[in-house]
mmCIF file of C-alpha atoms in Angstrom:
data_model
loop_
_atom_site.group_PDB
_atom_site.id
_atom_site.type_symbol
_atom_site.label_atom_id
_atom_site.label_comp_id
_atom_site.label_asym_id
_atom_site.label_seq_id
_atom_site.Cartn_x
_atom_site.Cartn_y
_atom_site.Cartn_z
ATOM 1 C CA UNK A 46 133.733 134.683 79.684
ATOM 2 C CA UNK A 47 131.600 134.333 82.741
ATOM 3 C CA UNK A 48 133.705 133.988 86.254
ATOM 4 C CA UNK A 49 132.563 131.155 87.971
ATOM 5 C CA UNK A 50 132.863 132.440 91.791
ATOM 6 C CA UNK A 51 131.170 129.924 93.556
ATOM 7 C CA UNK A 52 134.015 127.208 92.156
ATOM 8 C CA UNK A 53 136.599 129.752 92.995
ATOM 9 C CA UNK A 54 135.528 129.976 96.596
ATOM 10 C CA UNK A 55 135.051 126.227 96.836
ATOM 11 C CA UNK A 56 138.723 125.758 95.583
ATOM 12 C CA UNK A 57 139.799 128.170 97.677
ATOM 13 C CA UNK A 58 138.467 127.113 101.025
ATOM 14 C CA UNK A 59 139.770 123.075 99.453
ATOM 15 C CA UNK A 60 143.142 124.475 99.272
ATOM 16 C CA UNK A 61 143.063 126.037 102.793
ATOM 17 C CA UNK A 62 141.874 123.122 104.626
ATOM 18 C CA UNK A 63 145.155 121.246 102.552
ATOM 19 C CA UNK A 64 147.122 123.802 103.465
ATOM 20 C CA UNK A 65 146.102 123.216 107.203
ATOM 21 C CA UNK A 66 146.836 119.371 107.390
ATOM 22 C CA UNK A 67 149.911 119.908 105.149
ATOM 23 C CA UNK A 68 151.797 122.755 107.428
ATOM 24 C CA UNK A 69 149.964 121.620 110.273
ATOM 25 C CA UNK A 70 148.033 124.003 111.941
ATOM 26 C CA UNK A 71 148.623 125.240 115.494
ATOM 27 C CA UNK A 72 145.597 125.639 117.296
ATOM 28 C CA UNK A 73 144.741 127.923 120.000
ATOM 29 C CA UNK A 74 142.637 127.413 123.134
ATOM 30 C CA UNK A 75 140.900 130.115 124.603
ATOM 31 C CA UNK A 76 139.068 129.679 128.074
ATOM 32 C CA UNK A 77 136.222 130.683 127.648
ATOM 33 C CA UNK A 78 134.674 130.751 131.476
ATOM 34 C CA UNK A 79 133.731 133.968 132.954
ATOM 35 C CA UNK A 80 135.667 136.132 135.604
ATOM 36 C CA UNK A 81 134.079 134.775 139.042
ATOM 37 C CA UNK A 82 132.619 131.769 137.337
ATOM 38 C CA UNK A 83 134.197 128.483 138.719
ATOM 39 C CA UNK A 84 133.143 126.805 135.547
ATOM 40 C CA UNK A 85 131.266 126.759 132.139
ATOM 41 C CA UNK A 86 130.671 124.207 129.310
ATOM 42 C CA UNK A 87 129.594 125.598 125.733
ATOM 43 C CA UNK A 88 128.325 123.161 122.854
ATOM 44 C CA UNK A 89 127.797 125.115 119.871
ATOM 45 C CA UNK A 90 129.396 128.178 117.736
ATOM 46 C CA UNK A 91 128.627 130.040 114.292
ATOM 47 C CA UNK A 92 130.784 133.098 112.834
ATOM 48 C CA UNK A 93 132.161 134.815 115.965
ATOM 49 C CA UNK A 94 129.636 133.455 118.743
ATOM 50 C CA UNK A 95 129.483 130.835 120.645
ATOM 51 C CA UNK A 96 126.946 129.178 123.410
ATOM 52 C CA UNK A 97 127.190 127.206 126.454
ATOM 53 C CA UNK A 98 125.776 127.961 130.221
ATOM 54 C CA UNK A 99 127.802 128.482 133.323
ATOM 55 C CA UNK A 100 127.691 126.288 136.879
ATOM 56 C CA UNK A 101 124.350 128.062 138.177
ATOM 57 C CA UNK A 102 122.456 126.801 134.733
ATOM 58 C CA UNK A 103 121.997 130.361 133.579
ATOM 59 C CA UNK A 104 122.501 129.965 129.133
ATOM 60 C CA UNK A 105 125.968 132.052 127.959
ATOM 61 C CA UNK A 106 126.670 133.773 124.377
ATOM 62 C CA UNK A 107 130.249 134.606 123.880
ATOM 63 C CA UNK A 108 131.978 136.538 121.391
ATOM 64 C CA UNK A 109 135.123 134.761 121.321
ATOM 65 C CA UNK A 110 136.256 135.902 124.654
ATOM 66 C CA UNK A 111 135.280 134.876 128.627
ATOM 67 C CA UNK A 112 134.686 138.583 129.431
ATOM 68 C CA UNK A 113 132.182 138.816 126.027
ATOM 69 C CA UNK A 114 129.728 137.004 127.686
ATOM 70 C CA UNK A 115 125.534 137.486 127.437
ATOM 71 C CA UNK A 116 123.082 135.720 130.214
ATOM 72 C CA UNK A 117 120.440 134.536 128.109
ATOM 73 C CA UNK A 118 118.695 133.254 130.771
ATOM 74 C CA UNK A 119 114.655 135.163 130.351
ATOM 75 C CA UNK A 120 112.597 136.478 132.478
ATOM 76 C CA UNK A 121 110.449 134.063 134.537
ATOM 77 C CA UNK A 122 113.023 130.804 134.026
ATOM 78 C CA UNK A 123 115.375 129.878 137.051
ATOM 79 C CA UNK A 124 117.725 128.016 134.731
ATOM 80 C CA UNK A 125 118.362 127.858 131.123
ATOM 81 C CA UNK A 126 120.528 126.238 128.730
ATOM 82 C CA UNK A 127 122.208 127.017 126.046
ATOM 83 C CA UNK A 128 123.008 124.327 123.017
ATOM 84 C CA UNK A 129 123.285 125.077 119.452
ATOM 85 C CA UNK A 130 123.804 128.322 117.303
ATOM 86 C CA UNK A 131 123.246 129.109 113.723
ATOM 87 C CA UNK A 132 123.082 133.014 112.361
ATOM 88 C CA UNK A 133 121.700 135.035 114.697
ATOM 89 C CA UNK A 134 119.291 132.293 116.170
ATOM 90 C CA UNK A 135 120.427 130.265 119.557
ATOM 91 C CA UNK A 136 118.559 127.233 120.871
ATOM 92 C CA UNK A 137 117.995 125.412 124.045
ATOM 93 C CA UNK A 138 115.700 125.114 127.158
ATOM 94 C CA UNK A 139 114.710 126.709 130.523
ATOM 95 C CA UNK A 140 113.131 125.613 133.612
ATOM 96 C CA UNK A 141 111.488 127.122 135.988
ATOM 97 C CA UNK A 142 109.478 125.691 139.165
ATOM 98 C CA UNK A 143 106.322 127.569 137.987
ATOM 99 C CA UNK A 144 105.882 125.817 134.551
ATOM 100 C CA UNK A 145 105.455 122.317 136.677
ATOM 101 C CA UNK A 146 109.164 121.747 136.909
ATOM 102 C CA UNK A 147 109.836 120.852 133.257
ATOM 103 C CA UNK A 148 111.919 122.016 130.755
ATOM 104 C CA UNK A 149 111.117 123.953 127.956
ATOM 105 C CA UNK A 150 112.507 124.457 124.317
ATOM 106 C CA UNK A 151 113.862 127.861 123.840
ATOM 107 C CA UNK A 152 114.956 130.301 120.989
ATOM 108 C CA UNK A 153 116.581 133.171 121.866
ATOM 109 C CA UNK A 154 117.948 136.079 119.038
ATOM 110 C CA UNK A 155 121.033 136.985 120.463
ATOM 111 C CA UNK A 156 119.535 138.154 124.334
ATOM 112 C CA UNK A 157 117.093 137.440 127.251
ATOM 113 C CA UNK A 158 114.715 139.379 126.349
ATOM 114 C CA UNK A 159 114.429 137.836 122.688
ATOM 115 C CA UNK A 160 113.550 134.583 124.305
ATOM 116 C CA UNK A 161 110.511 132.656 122.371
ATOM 117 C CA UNK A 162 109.239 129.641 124.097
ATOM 118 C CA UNK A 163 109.069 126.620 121.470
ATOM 119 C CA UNK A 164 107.105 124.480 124.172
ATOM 120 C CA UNK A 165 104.139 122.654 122.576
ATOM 121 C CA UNK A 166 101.735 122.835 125.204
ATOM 122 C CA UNK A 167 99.606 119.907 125.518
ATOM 123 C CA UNK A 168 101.367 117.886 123.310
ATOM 124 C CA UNK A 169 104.534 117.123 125.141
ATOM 125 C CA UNK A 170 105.328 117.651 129.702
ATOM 126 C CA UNK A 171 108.752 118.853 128.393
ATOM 127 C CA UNK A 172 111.204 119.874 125.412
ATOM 128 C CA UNK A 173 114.436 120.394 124.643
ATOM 129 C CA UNK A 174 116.057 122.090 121.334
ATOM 130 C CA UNK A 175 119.360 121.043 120.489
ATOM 131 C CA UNK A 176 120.279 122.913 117.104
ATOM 132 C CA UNK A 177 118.897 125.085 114.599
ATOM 133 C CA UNK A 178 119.788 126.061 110.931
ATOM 134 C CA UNK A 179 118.926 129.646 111.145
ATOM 135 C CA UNK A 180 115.413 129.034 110.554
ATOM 136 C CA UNK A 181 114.717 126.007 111.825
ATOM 137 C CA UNK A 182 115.136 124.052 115.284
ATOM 138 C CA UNK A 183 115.475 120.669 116.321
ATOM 139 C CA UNK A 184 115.172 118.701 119.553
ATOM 140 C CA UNK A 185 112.574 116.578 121.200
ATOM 141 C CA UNK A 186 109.471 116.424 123.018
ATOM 142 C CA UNK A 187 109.072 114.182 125.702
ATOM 143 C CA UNK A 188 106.003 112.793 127.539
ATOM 144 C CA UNK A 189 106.820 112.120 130.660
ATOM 145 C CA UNK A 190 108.360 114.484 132.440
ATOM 146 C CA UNK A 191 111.960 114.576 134.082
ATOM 147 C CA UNK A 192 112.044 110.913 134.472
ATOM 148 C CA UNK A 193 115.513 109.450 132.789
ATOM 149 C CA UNK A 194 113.580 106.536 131.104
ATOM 150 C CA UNK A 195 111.903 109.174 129.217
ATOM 151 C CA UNK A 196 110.507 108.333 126.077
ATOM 152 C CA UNK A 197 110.817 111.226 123.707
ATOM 153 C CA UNK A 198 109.733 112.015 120.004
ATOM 154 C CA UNK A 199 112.107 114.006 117.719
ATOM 155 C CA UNK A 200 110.961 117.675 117.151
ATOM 156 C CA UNK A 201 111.440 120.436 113.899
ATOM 157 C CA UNK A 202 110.261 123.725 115.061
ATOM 158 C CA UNK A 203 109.816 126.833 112.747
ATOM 159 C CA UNK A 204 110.311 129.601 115.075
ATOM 160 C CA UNK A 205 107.125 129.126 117.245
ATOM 161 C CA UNK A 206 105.265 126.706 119.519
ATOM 162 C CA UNK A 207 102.893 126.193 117.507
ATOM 163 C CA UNK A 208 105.099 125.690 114.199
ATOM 164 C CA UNK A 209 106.002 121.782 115.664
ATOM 165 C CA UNK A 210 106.536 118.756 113.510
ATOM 166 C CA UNK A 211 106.756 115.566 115.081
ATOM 167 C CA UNK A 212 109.699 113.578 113.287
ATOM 168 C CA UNK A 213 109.325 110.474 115.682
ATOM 169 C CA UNK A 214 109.033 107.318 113.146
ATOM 170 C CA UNK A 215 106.631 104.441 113.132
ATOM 171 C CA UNK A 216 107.862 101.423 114.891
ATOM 172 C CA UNK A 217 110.367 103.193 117.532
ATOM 173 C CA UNK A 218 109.710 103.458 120.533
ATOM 174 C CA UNK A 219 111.653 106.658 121.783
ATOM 175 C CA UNK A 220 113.525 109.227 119.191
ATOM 176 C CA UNK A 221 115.659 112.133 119.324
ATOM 177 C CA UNK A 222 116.779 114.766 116.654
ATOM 178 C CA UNK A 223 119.840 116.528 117.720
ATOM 179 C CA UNK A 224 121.302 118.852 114.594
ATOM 180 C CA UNK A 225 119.940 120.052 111.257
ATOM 181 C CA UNK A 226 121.409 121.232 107.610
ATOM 182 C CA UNK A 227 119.676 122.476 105.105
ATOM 183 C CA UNK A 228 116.198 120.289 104.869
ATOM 184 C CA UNK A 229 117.583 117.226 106.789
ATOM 185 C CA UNK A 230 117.794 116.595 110.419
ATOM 186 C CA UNK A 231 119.951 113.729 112.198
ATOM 187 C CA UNK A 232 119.343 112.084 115.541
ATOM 188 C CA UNK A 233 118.390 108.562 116.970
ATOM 189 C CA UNK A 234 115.450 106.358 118.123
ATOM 190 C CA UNK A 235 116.069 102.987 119.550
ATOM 191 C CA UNK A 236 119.886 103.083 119.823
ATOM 192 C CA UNK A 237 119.638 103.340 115.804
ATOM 193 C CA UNK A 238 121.107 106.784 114.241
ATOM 194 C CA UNK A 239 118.589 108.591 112.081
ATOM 195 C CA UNK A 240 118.313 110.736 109.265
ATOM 196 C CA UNK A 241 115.327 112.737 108.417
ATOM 197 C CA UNK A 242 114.354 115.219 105.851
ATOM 198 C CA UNK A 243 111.150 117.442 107.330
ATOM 199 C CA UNK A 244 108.655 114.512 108.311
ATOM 200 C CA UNK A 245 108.470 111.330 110.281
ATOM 201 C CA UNK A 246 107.921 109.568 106.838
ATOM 202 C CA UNK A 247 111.291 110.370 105.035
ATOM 203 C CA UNK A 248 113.585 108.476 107.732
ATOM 204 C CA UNK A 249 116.367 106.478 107.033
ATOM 205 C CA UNK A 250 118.291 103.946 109.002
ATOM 206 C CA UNK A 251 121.669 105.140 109.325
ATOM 207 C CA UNK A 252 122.374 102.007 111.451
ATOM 208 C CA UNK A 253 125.407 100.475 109.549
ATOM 209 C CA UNK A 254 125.010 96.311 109.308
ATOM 210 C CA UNK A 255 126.457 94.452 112.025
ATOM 211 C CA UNK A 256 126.275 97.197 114.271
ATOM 212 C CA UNK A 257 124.311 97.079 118.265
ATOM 213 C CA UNK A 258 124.030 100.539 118.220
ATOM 214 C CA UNK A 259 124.581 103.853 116.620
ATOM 215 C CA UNK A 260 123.684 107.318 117.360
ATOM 216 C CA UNK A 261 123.703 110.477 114.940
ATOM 217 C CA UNK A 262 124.579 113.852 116.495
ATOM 218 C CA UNK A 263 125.901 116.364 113.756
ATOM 219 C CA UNK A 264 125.064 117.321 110.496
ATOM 220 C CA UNK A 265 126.401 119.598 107.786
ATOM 221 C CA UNK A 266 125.954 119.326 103.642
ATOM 222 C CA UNK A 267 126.179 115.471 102.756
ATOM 223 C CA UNK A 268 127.852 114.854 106.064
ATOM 224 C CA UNK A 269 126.578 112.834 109.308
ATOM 225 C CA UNK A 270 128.506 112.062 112.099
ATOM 226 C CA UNK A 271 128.285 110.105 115.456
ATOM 227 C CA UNK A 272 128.984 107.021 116.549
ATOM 228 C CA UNK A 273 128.060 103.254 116.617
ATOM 229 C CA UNK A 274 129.318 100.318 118.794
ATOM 230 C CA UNK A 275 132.211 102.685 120.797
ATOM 231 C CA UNK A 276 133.738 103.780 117.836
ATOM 232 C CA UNK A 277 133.009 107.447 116.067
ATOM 233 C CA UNK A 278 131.646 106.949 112.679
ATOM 234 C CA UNK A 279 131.071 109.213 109.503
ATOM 235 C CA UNK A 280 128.140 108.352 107.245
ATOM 236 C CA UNK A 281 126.671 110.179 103.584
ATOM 237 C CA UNK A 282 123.553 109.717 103.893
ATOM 238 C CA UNK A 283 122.751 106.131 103.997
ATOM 239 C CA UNK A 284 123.876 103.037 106.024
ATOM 240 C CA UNK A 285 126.091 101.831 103.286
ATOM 241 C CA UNK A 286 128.024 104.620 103.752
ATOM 242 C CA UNK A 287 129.725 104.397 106.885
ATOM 243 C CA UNK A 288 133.538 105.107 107.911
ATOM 244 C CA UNK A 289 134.703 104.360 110.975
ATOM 245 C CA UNK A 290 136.779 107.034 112.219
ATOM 246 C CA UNK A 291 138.310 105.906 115.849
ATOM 247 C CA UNK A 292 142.142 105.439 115.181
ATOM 248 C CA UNK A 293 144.154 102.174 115.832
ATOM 249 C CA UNK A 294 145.313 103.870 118.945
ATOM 250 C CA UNK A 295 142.275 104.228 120.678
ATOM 251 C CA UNK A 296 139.733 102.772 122.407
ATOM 252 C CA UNK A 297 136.584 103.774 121.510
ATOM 253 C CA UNK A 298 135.846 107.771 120.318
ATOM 254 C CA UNK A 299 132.610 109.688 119.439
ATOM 255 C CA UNK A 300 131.860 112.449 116.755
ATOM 256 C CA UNK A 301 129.817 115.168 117.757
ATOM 257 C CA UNK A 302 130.048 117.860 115.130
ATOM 258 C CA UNK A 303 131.023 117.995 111.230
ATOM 259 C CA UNK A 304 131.503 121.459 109.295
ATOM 260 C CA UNK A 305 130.719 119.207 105.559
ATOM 261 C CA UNK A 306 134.693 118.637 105.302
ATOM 262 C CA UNK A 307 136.095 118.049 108.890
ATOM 263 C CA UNK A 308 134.285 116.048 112.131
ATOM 264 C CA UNK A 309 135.195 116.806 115.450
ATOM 265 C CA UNK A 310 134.554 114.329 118.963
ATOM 266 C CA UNK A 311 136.665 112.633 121.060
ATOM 267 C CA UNK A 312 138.528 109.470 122.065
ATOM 268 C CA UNK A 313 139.705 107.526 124.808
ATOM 269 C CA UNK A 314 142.858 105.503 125.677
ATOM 270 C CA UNK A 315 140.660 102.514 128.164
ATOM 271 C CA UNK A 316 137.284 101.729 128.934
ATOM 272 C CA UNK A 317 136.915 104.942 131.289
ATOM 273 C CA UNK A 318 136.557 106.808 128.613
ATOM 274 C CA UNK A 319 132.769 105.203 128.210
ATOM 275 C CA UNK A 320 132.200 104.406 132.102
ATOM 276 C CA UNK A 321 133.254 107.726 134.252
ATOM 277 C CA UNK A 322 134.052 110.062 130.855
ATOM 278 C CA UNK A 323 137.852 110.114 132.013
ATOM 279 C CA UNK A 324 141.022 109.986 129.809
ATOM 280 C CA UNK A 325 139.302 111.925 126.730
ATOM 281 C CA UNK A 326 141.096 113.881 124.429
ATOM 282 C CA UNK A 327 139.607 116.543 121.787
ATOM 283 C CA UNK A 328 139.630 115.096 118.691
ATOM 284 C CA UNK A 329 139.615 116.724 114.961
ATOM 285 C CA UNK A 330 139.100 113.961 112.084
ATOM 286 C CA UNK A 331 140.080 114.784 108.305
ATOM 287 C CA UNK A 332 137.611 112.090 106.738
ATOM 288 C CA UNK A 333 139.009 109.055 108.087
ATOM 289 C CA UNK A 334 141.002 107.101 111.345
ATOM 290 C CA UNK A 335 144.362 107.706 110.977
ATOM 291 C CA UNK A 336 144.185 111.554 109.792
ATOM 292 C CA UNK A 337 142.887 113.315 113.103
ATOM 293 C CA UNK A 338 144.840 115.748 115.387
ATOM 294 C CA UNK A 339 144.699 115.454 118.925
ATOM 295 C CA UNK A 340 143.159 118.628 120.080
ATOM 296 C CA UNK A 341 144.241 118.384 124.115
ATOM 297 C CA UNK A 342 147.897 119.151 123.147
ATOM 298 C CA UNK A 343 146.847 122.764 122.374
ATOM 299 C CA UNK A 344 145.133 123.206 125.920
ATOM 300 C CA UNK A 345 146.792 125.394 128.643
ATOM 301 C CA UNK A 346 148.754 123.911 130.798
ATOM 302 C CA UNK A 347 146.306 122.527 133.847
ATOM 303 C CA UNK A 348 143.489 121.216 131.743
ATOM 304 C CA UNK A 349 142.927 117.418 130.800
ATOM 305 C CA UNK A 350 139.609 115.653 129.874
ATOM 306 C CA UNK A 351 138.273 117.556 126.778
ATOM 307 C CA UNK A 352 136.196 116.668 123.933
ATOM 308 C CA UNK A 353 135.206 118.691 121.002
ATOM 309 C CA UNK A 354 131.697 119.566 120.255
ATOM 310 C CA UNK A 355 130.972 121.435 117.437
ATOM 311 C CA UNK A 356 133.287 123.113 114.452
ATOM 312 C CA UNK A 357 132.532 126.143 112.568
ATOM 313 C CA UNK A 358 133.162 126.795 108.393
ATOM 314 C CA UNK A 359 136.410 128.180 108.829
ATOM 315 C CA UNK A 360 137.854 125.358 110.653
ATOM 316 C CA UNK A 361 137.045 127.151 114.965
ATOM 317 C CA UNK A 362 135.891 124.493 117.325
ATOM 318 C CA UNK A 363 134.063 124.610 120.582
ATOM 319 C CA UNK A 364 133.927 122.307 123.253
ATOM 320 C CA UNK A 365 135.368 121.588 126.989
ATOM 321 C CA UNK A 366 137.839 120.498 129.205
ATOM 322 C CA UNK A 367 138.325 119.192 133.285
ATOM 323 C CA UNK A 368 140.850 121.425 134.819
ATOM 324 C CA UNK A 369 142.791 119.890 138.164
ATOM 325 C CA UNK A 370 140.217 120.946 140.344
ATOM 326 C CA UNK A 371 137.614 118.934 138.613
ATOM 327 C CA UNK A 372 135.249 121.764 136.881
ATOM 328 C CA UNK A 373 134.607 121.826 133.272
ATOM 329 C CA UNK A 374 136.007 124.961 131.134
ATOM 330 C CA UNK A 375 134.252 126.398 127.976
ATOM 331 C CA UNK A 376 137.196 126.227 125.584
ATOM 332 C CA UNK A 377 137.249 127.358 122.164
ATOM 333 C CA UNK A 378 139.937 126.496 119.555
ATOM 334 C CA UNK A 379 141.162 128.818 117.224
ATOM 335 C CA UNK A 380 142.885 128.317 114.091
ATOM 336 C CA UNK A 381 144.486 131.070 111.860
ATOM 337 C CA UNK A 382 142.999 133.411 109.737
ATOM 338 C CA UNK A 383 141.940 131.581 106.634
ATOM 339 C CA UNK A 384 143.610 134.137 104.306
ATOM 340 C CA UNK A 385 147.201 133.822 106.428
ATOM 341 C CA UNK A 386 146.715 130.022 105.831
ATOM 342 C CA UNK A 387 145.984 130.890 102.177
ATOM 343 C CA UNK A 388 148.828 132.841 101.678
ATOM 344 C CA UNK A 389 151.083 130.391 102.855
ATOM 345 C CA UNK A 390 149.490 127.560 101.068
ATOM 346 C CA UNK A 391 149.724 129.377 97.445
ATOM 347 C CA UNK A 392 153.602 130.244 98.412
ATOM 348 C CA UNK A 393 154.150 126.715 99.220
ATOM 349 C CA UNK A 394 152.672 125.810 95.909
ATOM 350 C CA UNK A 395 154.663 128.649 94.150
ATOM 351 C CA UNK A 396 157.946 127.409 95.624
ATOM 352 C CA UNK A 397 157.181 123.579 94.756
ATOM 353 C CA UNK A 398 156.613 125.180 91.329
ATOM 354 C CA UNK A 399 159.773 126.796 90.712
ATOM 355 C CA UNK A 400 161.959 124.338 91.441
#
């Protein structure tokens, strides 16, 4: 008889993640800024790594520890950012006041030197990449430059400059794509969240019925996540699909990042949360409202504004929080060791057994 392994690892990894919300995991927070570094804010993280960019704008790759830290920043950029991670691939932008004082879409392969600029020259003034698959990047061109009324068209890069799509749709009037899975890419354009799969053509309206507003920021497998009218929302691919995820107790709450099984965001207790970002707590989502954990509890003592921006397969999340002198801190939550969370899980289930 043939051994299935995929469906073993699929149950496996099912079982873990119920073993997490059943014996209730406890997380832990790592600070993640730099010795001498007042401050840092990351945004994305794959395997081990992680990304961000410290106070001076000068892109970051850790390795699970502040003193692990990589400038990305190249050669011939004054400031560079640092936003999603996939692989061995990292996205973002850099500026510099010789390129005309715009940014520009980067790729970097783990350092500085490695740096390819994804900047369409004469298509777009700037660009920004947000995420990337491994293989592929996504992000937006816009065309006017540094002006906060900028209208922008989503972007799917292929490693190069020259290797730009434009995903911007017919009848909007400004888009954005901000993650990518696979062959599809989420984002928004005109306040409506979007899904794509590899051409302006194949969009859909994620923009539940009823709704103002909605705005797509993470993708993974069937997943999308983001949010629409205040509250975060969870969609499979399609309007129809939608489940609002903010809990009874809060006000309003945004999801950032989804690993296919879990979403990660934040939420807010008043309207401060939306006007001045205050009052937000880290927030990890099982599928619905009422099964999240609040992820500020685990913070060290010190820290309060957080929100969570991205989550990794095995259940790691990276995002930031305000410590009391008012700078943001890279912080990266671990969880235990899949296999200790395993072992645990199929003891529990032996024990329940036996009796």
């Amino acid at each position: 008889m043939k051994t299935n392994y995929r469906n073993i690892r699929v149950t496996l990894l099912a079982i873990t993640v119920a073993v997490s919300q059943v014996w209730g995991v406890n997380y832990t927070a790592i600070d993640l800024t730099p010795g001498g570094y007042y401050g840092s804010l990351a945004y994305g993280i794959s395997g081990t790594q992680q990304v961000g960019y410290g106070p001076s704008l000068n892109a970051l790759l850790w390795n699970g520890s502040a003193d692990s830290f990589i400038d990305l920043t190249p050669s011939g950029f004054t400031y560079s950012i640092a936003y999603g991670i996939c692989g061995t691939q990292q996205v973002g932008a850099g500026k510099d006041w010789g390129i005309g004082k715009t940014w520009h879409a980067l790729l970097w392969a783990g350092s500085a030197a490695s740096c390819v600029d994804l900047h369409p020259d004469g298509l777009f003034d700037e660009s920004f990449a947000y995420r990337t698959n491994g293989t592929q990047q996504v992000g937006y061109g816009g065309v006017e430059p540094s002006s906060y009324a900028n209208l922008k068209h989503a972007l799917l890069w292929s490693g190069t400059a020259a290797s730009c799509v434009d995903l911007h749709p017919s009848g909007f009037n400004s888009s954005v794509a901000r993650d990518i899975s696979g062959t599809q890419q989420v984002g928004y354009g005109d306040d409506h969240a979007l899904l794509w799969n590899g051409s302006a053509e194949s969009v859909v309206d994620l923009n539940p019925s009823g709704f103002n507003s909605s705005q797509a920021y993470g993708i993974s497998g069937t997943q999308q996540v983001g949010s629409g009218d205040g509250h975060a929302l969870l969609w499979n691919g399609s309007a129809e699909s939608f489940i609002d995820l903010n809990p009874s107790s809060f006000y309003g709450s945004v999801a950032y990042g989804t690993n296919g099984i879990q979403q990660v965001g934040s939420g807010g207790d008043d309207d401060t949360f939306f006007s001045s970002n205050a009052n937000g707590r880290a927030l990890l989502w099982n599928g619905s409202a009422e099964d999240y954990v609040d992820l500020s509890e685990f913070l060290p003592t010190g820290f309060t504004n957080s929100v969570a921006y991205a989550i990794d397969s095995s259940g790691n999340i990276i995002g930031n929080a305000l410590d009391d002198g008012g700078n943001y801190h890279a912080i990266l939550w671990v969880v235990p060791e899949p296999a200790t969370l395993l072992l645990l899980g199929l003891g529990g289930l032996v024990f329940r057994k036996s009796r």
